[in-house]
Coordinates of C-alpha atoms (C1' of nucleotides) in Angstrom, one line a residue:
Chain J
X1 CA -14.4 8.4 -17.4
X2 CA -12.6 6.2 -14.8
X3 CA -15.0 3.4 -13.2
X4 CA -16.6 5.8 -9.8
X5 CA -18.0 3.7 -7.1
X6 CA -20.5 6.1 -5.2
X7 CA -22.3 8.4 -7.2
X8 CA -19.8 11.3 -6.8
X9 CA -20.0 13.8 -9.5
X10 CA -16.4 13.2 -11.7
X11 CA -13.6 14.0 -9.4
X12 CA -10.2 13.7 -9.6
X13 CA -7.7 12.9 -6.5
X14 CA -5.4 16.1 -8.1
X15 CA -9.0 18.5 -8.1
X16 CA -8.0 22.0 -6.3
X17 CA -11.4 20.8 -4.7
X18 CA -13.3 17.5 -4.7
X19 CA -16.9 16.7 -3.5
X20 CA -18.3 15.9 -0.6
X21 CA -20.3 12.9 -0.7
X22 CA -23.5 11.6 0.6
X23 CA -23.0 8.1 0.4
X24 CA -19.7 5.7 0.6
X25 CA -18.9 2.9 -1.2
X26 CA -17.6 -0.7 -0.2
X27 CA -13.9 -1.1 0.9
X28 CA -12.4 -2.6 -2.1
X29 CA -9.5 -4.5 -1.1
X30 CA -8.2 -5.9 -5.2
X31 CA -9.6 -2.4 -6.9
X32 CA -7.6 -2.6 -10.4
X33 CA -8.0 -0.4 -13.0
X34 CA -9.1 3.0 -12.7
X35 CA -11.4 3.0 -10.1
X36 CA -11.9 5.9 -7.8
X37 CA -13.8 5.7 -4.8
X38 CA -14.7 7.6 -1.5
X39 CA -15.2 5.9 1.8
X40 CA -16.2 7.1 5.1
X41 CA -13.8 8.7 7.4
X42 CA -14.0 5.8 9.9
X43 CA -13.4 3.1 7.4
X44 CA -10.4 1.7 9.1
X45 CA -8.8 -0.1 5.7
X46 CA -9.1 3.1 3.8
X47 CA -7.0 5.4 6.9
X48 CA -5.0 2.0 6.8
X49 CA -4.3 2.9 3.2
X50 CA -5.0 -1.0 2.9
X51 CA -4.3 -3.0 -0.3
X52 CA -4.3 -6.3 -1.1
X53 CA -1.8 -5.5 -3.6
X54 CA 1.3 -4.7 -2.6
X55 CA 1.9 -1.4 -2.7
X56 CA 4.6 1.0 -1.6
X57 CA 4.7 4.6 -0.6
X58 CA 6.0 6.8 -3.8
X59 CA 6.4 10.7 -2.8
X60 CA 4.4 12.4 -5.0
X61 CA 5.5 16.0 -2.9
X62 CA 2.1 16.6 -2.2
X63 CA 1.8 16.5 1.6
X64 CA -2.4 16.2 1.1
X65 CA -2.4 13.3 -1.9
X66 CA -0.8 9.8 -0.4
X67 CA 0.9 8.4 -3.2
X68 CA 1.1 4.6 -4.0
X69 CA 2.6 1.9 -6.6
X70 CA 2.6 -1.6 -7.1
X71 CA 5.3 -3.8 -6.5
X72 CA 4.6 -6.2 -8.2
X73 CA 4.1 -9.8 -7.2
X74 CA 6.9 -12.9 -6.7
X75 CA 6.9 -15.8 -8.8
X76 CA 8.9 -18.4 -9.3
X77 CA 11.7 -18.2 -11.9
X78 CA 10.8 -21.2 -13.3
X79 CA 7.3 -20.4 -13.8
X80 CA 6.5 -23.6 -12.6
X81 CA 2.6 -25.0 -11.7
X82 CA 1.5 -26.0 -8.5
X83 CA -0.2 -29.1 -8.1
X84 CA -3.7 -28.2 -9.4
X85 CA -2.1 -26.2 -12.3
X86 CA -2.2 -22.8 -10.6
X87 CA 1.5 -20.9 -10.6
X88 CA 3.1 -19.3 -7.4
X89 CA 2.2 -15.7 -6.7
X90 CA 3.7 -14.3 -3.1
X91 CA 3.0 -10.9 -1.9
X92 CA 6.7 -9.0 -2.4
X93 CA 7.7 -7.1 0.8
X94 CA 7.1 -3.7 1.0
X95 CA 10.6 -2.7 2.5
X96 CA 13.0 -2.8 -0.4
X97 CA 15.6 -4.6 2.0
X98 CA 13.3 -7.2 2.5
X99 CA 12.0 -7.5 -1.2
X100 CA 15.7 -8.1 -1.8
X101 CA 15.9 -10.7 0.7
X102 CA 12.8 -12.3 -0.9
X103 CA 14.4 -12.7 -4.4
X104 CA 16.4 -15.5 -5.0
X105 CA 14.8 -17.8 -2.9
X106 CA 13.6 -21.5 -3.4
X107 CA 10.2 -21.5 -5.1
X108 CA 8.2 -22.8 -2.5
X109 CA 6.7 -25.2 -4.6
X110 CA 7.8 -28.1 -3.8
X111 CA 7.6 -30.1 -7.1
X112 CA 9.6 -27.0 -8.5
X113 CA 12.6 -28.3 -9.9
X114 CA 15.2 -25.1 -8.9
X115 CA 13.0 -22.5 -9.5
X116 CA 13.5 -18.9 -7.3
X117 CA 11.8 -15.8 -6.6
X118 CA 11.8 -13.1 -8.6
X119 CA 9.5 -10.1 -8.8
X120 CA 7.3 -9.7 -11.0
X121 CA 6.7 -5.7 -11.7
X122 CA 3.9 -4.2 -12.2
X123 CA 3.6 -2.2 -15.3
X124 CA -0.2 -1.6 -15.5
X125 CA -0.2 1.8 -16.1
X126 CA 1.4 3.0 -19.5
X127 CA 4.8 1.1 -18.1
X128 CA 4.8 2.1 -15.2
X129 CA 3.5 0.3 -11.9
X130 CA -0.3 1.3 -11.3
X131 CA -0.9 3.9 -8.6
X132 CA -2.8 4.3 -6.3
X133 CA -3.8 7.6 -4.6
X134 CA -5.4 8.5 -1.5
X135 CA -6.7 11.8 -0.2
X136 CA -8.3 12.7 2.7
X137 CA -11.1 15.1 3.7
X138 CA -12.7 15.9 6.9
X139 CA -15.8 13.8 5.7
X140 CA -14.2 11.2 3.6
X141 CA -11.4 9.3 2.0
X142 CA -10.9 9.5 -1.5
X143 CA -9.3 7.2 -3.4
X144 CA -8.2 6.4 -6.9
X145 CA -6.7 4.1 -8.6
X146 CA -4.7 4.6 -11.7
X147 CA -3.7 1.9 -14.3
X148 CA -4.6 -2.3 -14.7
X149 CA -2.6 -4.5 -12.7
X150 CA -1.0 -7.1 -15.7
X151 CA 0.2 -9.5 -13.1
X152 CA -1.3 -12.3 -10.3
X153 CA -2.8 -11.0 -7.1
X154 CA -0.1 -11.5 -4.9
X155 CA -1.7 -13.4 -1.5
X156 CA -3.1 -11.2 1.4
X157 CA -1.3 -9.3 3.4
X158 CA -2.1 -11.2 6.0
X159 CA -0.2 -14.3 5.0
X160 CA 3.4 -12.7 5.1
X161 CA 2.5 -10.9 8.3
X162 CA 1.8 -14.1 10.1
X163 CA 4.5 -16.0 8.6
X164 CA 6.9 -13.4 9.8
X165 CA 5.2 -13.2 13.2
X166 CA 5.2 -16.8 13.4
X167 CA 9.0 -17.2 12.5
X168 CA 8.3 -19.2 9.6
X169 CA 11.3 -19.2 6.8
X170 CA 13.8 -20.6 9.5
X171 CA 14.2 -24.4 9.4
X172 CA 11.4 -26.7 11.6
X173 CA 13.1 -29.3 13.3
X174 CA 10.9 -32.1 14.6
X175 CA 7.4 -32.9 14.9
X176 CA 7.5 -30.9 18.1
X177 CA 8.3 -28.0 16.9
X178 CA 5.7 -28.4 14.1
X179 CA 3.1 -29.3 16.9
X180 CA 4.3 -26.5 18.4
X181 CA 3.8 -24.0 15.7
X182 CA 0.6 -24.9 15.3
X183 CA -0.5 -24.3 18.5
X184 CA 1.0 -21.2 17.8
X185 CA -1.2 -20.5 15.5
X186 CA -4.5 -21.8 16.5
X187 CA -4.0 -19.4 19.5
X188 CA -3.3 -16.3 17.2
X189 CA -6.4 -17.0 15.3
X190 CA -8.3 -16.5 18.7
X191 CA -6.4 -13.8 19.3
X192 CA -6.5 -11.8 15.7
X193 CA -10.2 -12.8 14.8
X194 CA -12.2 -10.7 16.9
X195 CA -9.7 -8.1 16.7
X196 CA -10.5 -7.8 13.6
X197 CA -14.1 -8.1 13.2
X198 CA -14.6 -5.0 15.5
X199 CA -12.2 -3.3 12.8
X200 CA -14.5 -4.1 9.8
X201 CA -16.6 -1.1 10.1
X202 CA -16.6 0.6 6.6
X203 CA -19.0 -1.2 5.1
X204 CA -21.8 0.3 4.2
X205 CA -23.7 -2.1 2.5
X206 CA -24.1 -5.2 3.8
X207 CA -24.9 -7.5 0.8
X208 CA -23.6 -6.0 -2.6
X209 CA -24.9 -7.5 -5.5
X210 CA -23.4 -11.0 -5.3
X211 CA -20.9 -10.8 -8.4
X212 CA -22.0 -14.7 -9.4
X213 CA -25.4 -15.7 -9.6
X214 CA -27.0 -17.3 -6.6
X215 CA -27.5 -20.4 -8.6
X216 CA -24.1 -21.1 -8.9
X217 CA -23.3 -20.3 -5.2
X218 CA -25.9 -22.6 -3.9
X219 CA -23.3 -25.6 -4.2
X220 CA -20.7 -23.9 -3.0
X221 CA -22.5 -22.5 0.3
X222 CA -23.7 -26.2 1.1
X223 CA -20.8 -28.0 0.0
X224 CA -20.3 -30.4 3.3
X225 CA -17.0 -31.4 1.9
X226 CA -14.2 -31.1 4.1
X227 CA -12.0 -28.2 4.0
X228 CA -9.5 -29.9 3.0
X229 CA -11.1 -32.2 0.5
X230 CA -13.8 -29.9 -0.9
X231 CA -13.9 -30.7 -4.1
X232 CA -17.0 -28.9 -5.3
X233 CA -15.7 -25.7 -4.7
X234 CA -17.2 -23.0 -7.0
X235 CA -18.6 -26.1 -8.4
X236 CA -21.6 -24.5 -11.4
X237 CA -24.3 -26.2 -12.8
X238 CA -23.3 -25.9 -16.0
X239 CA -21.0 -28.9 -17.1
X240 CA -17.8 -28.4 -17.4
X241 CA -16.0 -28.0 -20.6
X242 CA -13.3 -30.0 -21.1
X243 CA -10.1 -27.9 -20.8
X244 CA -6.5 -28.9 -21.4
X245 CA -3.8 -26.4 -19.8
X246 CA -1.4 -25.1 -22.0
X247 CA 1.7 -25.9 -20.7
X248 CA 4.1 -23.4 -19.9
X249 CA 8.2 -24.0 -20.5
X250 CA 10.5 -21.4 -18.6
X251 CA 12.0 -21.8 -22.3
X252 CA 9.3 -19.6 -23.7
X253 CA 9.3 -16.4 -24.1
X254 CA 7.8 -15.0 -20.8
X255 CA 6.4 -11.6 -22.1
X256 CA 5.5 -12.5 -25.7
X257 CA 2.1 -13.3 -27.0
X258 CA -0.1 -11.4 -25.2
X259 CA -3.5 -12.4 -25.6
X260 CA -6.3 -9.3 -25.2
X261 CA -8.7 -9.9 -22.6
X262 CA -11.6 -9.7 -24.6
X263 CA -11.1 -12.9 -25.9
X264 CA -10.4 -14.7 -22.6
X265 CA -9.2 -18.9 -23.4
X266 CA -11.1 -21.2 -21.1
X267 CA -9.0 -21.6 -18.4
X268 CA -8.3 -23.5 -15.3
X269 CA -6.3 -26.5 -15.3
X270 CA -8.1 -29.7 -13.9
X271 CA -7.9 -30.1 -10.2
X272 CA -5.5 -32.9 -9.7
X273 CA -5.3 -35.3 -7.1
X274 CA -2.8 -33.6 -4.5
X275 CA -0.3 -36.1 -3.8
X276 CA 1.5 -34.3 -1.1
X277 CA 3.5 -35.7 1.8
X278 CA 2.8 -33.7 5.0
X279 CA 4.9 -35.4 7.2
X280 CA 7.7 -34.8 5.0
X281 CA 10.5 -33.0 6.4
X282 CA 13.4 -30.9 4.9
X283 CA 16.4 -33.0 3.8
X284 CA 18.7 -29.5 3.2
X285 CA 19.6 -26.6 4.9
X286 CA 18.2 -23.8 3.5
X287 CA 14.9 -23.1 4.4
X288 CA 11.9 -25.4 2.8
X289 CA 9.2 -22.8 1.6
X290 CA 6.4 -25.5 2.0
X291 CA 7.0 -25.3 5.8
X292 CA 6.5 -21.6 5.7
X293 CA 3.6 -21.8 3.6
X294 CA 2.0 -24.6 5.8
X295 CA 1.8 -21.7 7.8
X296 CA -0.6 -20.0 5.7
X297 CA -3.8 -21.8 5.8
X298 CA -4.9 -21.0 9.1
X299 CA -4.2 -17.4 8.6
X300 CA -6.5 -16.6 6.4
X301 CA -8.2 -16.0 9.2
X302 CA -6.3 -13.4 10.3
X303 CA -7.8 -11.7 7.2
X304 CA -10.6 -9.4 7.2
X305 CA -13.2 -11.4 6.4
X306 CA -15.3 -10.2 3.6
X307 CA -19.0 -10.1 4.0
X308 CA -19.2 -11.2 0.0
X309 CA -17.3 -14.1 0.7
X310 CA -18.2 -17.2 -1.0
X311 CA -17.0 -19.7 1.1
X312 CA -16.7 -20.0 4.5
X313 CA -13.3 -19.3 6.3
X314 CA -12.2 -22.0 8.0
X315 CA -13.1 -21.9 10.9
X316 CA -11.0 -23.3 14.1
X317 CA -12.3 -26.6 14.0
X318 CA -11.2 -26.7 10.5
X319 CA -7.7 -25.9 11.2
X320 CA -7.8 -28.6 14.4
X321 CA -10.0 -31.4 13.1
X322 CA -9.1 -34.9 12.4
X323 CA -9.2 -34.0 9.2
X324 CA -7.2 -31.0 8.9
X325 CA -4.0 -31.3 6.5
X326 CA -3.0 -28.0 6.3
X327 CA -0.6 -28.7 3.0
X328 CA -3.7 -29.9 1.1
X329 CA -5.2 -26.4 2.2
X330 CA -2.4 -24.4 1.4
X331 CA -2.2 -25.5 -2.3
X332 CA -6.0 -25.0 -2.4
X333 CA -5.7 -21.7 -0.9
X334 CA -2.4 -20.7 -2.4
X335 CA -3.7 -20.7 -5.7
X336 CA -6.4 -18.2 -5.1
X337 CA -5.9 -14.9 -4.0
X338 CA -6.1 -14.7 -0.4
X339 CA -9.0 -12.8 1.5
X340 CA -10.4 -10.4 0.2
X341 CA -14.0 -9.4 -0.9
X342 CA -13.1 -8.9 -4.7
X343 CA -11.2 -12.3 -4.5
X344 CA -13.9 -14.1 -3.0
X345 CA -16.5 -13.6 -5.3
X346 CA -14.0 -13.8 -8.5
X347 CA -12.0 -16.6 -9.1
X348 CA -8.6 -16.7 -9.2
X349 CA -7.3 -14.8 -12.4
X350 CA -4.1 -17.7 -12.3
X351 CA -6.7 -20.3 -12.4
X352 CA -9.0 -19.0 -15.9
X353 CA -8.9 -15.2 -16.2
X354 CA -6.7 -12.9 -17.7
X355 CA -5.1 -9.4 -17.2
X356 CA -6.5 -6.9 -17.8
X357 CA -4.3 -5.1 -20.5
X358 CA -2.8 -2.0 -20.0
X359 CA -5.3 0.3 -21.4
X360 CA -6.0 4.0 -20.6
X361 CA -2.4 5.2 -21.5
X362 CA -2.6 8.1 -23.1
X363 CA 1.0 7.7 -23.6
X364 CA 0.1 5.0 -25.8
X365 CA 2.2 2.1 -24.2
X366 CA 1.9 -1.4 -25.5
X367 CA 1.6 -3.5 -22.4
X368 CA 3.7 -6.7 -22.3
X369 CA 1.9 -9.9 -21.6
X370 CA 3.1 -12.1 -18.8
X371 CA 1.4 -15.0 -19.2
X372 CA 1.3 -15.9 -23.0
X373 CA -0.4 -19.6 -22.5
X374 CA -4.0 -17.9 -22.1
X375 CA -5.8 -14.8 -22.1
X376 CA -5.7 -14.5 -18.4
X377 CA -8.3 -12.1 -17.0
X378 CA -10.0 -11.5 -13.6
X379 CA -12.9 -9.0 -13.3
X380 CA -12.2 -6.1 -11.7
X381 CA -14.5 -4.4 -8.7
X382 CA -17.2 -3.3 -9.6
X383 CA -19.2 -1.7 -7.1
X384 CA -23.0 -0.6 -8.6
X385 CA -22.8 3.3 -8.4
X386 CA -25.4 4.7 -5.8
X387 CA -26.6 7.6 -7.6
X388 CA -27.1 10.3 -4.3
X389 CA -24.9 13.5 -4.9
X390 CA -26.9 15.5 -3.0
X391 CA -25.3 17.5 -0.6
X392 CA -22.2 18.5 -2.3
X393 CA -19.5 20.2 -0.4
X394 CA -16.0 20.7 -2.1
X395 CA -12.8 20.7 -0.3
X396 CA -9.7 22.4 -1.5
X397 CA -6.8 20.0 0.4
X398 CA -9.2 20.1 3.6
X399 CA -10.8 23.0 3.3
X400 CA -14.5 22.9 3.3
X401 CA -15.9 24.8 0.1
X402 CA -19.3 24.3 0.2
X403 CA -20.7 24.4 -3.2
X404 CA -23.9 25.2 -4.6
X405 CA -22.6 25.5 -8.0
X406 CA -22.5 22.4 -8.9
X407 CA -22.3 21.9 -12.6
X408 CA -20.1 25.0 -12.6
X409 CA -17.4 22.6 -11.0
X410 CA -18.0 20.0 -12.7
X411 CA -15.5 20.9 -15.7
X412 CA -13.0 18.9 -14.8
X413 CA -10.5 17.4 -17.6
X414 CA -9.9 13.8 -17.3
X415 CA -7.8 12.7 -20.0
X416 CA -6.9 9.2 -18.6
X417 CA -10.2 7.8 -17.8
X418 CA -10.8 4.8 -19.0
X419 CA -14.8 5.0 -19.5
X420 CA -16.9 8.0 -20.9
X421 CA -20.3 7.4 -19.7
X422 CA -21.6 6.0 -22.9
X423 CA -18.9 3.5 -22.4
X424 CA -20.3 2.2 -19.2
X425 CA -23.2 0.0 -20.8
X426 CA -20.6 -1.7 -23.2
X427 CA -18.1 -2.4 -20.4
X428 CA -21.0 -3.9 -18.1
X429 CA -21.9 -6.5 -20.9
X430 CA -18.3 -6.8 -21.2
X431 CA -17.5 -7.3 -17.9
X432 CA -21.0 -9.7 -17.5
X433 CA -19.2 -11.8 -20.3
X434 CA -16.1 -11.8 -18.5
X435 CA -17.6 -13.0 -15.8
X436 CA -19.9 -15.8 -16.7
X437 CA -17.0 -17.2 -19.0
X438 CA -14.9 -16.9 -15.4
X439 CA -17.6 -18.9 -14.0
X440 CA -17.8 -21.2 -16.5
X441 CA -14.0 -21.4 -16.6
X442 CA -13.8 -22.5 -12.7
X443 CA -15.7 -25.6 -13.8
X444 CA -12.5 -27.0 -15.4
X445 CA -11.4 -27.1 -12.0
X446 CA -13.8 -30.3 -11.0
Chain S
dG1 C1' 12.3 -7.0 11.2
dG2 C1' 9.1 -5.1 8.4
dA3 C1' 5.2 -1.9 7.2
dT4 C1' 4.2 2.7 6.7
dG5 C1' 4.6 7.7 6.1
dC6 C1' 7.4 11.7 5.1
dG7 C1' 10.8 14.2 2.7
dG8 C1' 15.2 15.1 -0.2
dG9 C1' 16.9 14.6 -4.5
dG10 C1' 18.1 12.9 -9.2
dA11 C1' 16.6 11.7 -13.9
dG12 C1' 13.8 12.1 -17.9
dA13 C1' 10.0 13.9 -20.8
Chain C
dT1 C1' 7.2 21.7 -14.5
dC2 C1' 5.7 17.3 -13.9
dT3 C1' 6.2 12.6 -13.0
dC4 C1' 8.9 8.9 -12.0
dC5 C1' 12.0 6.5 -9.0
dC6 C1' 15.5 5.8 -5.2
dC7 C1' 17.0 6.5 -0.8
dG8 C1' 17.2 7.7 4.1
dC9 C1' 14.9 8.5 8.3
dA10 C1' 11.3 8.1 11.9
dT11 C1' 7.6 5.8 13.9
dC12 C1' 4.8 2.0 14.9
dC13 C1' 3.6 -2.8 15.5

DNA sequence: GGATGCGGGGAGA
DNA sequence: TCTCCCCGCATCC
C-alpha cells in the first residue's frame, strides 16, 4: 500500500470515486516515493500544485487528474564538490526553452574547473520520471505521488524565481551595482515575507512530530553562531565519526555502483574552511554563476517558511549585518535543499543520505545509481497517519457520492503500492534507522 | 521571460 | 487501450 498521510481509507487518484476525508494532512513540499495525501481545499500550495521538485505538467487527457513529472535536477558536468564537499544541484526550469537555456552553462561553482549544466533526469519510477498527481474535490485535494526521486533535491523554487526577478545571470559590474542589488533584495524580502506568511494556511497541525529528537535540536535552536559562521549547525551530541569522502572523478562511471539504501555509508564530507573571495569580481564575459547564486541567500526568505524548520531563516538583520557574507551563506545554503518543511528537518541527502532506489515497479526496472561514491539516502515525508475516516463521502470526478458502504468500496486494486500494511512497522524501523544514521551522519560535517 | 494549465498528437507496450 | 512524451497555445505573474 502506498505511504497515506491522513487516515483516508486506500484510495487511488484514478478511483471512479475517492473519499471524503475528515481530517488533512501537512503540505509536504519534498513528498518522494509513493505518498498520497489529501489537503484541505484552501491549502494554497496544494491549488498551487506546489513542489519543491521540479515538476512539469504531463497531459494525462484526463481533464479531472492534474498530471505531473520530474525534471530532474542540474548538476554540474563535472560532478564537481563545493567547498564543504556537497555537489551542485539547481532547480531545472520548467519551460523546456528555458531548461535548454540552462544546460550548458558554467557550473557555478566557482572552484569548478570547466564544468556545465546538465540535467539530471529523473527516473524514479520504473524509468520513468516520478509523477505526481493531483485531483480535486469540492472538499479536498488529493494528491499522489508515484515513484522515488533517484536524484538531489534541486533548490526551492524560490531561489530561481528571485534570481530571475532580480536579473541575476547578466554580468554585475562594480560594487555599485552589487550594492545596488542588494538593496534590491533586502526590499523584496520585506515585500515577499508577509505576503507569504498570510498564504501558509494549510497547515493543520501545528507541530508534527519533530522528525529529529529534541535532544539533538537543542544545539541547533541556541546556536548564537553567526549566520554565516554557524558552525554547529545540526551539531548532535553524539561524537562525530570520523568520515573521509570518497572522492568522486568525472572519469568514473556516473551511473554504476549503485549502492541500496538500506545500507546507507556514513556520509557528509567535513565542513571545510570556506576560503571564498567575496569581493571577487568576474574576469570574463560570460556570466559568473557565483554572482547569481550570491543572490540566493537572502531569498530563502522568500520561501514559505516551514513551521518544522530547524533553524531559523535568516532573518533581515542577518542578511544586513556587519557580518553578513552572503557567499559564505550561499555555499552553506546551497548545499542543502532549500526551504522546505521535509528539508528542514532532514539533512541534505548530497551531504550523507542516499536515494531512495527505484522500488515499487511492477515493471521490474533496475534503477540506475547516480551517485556511486555512497549509498546516498534522505528520508522521505512521513506524516504520522491520523486515523479519523469518519464521515466518508465519495466523489466520482466531483460528484458527491455519499457513501455509507464503506468497506463495499474499499476493493480497490493497487498493484504499485509500495507498502501493504504489514509492511508499515518494518519501514518505520527502517526509516527510524535511516534517520538516526542521517543524524549521526550530519556530525561529519563539524 | 518563465511558470502553469490545457489540449493535440505520435510512439510504444 | 493505456501510458509516455513532445509540442504549441493561452494565461498569469
Amino acid at each position: 500500500m502506498a505511504e497515506g498521510g491522513v487516515a483516508t481509507p486506500d484510495w487511488d487518484i484514478n478511483d471512479a470515486v475517492v473519499p471524503r476525508v475528515a481530517a488533512f494532512d501537512t503540505f509536504g513540499e519534498w513528498c518522494d516515493g509513493h505518498v498520497r495525501r489529501v489537503y484541505p481545499p484552501g491549502c494554497e500550495e496544494a491549488r498551487r500544485h506546489a513542489s519543491g521538485w521540479a515538476m512539469r505538467n504531463t497531459n494525462n487527457h484526463n481533464v479531472h487528474i492534474l498530471k505531473k513529472s520530474c525534471l530532474g535536477v542540474l548538476v554540474c558536468s563535472q560532478r564537481c564538490r563545493l567547498p564543504d564537499g556537497s555537489r551542485v544541484h539547481l532547480r531545472p526550469a520548467i519551460c523546456d526553452k528555458a531548461r535548454k537555456k540552462q544546460q550548458g552553462k558554467p557550473c557555478p561553482n566557482r572552484l569548478c574547473n570547466g564544468g556545465r549544466l546538465e540535467v539530471l533526469p529523473c527516473r524514479g519510477h520504473c524509468g520513468y520520471p516520478v509523477t505526481h498527481f493531483w485531483r480535486h474535490t469540492d472538499h479536498a485535494i488529493f494528491f499522489q505521488a508515484k515513484g522515488a526521486h533517484d536524484h538531489p533535491r534541486p533548490e526551492a523554487k524560490g531561489a530561481s524565481e528571485v534570481r530571475r526577478s532580480l536579473g541575476a545571470g547578466r554580468r554585475v559590474r562594480g560594487l555599485a551595482l552589487l550594492l545596488a542589488r542588494e538593496a534590491a533584495i533586502a526590499d523584496k524580502i520585506l515585500t515577499v515575507k508577509p505576503d507569504k506568511q498570510t498564504h501558509k494556511v494549510c497547515n493543520p497541525h501545528p507541530q508534527p512530530p519533530p522528525l529529529i529528537p529534541d535532544n539533538q535540536r537543542a544545539v541547533q535552536l541556541t546556536c548564537t553562531c553567526g549566520p554565516f559562521e554557524c558552525s554547529c549547525r545540526w551539531r548532535p551530541e553524539q561524537p562525530a565519526e570520523p568520515y573521509a569522502t570518497a572522492a568522486w572523478s568525472p572519469a568514473e562511471p556516473q551511473y554504476a555502483g549503485y549502492a541500496p539504501p538500506a545500507h546507507p555509508a556514513p556520509p557528509a564530507p567535513a565542513l571545510q574552511a570556506q576560503h571564498y573571495d567575496p569581493t571577487a569580481l568576474p574576469a570574463d564575459d560570460i556570466f559568473h554563476p557565483e554572482e547569481i547564486f550570491q543572490l540566493d541567500q537572502p531569498i530563502r526568505l522568500d520561501f514559505p517558511l516551514e513551521e518544522h524548520t530547524l533553524e531559523s531563516p535568516p532573518t533581515f538583520a542577518d542578511l544586513n549585518g556587519e557580518n553578513s557574507r552572503p557567499e559564505d551563506t550561499y555555499w552553506m545554503d546551497w548545499q542543502r535543499p532549500a526551504g522546505s518543511s521535509e528539508s528542514s528537518q532532514t539533512p541534505s541527502p548530497e551531504l550523507f543520505g542516499g536515494y531512495p532506489q527505484t522500488e515499487f515497479c511492477e515493471q521490474g526496472y533496475i534503477p540506475q545509481a547516480y551517485y556511486p561514491e555512497g549509498a546516498q539516502y534522505y528520508p522521505t515525508e512521513r506524516t504520522p497517519p491520523v486515523m479519523e475516516t469518519q464521515d466518508q463521502r465519495y466523489y466520482r470526478y466531483g460528484q458527491d457520492c455519499a457513501q455509507t458502504n464503506v468497506p463495499d468500496l474499499q476493493s480497490w486494486n493497487y498493484t504499485d503500492c509500495a507498502f501493504t500494511t504489514n509492511d508499515m512497522s518494518e519501514c518505520k524501523q527502517y526509516f527510524d534507522a535511516q534517520q538516526h544514521q542521517a543524524i549521526n551522519g550530519f556530525s561529519g560535517l563539524l
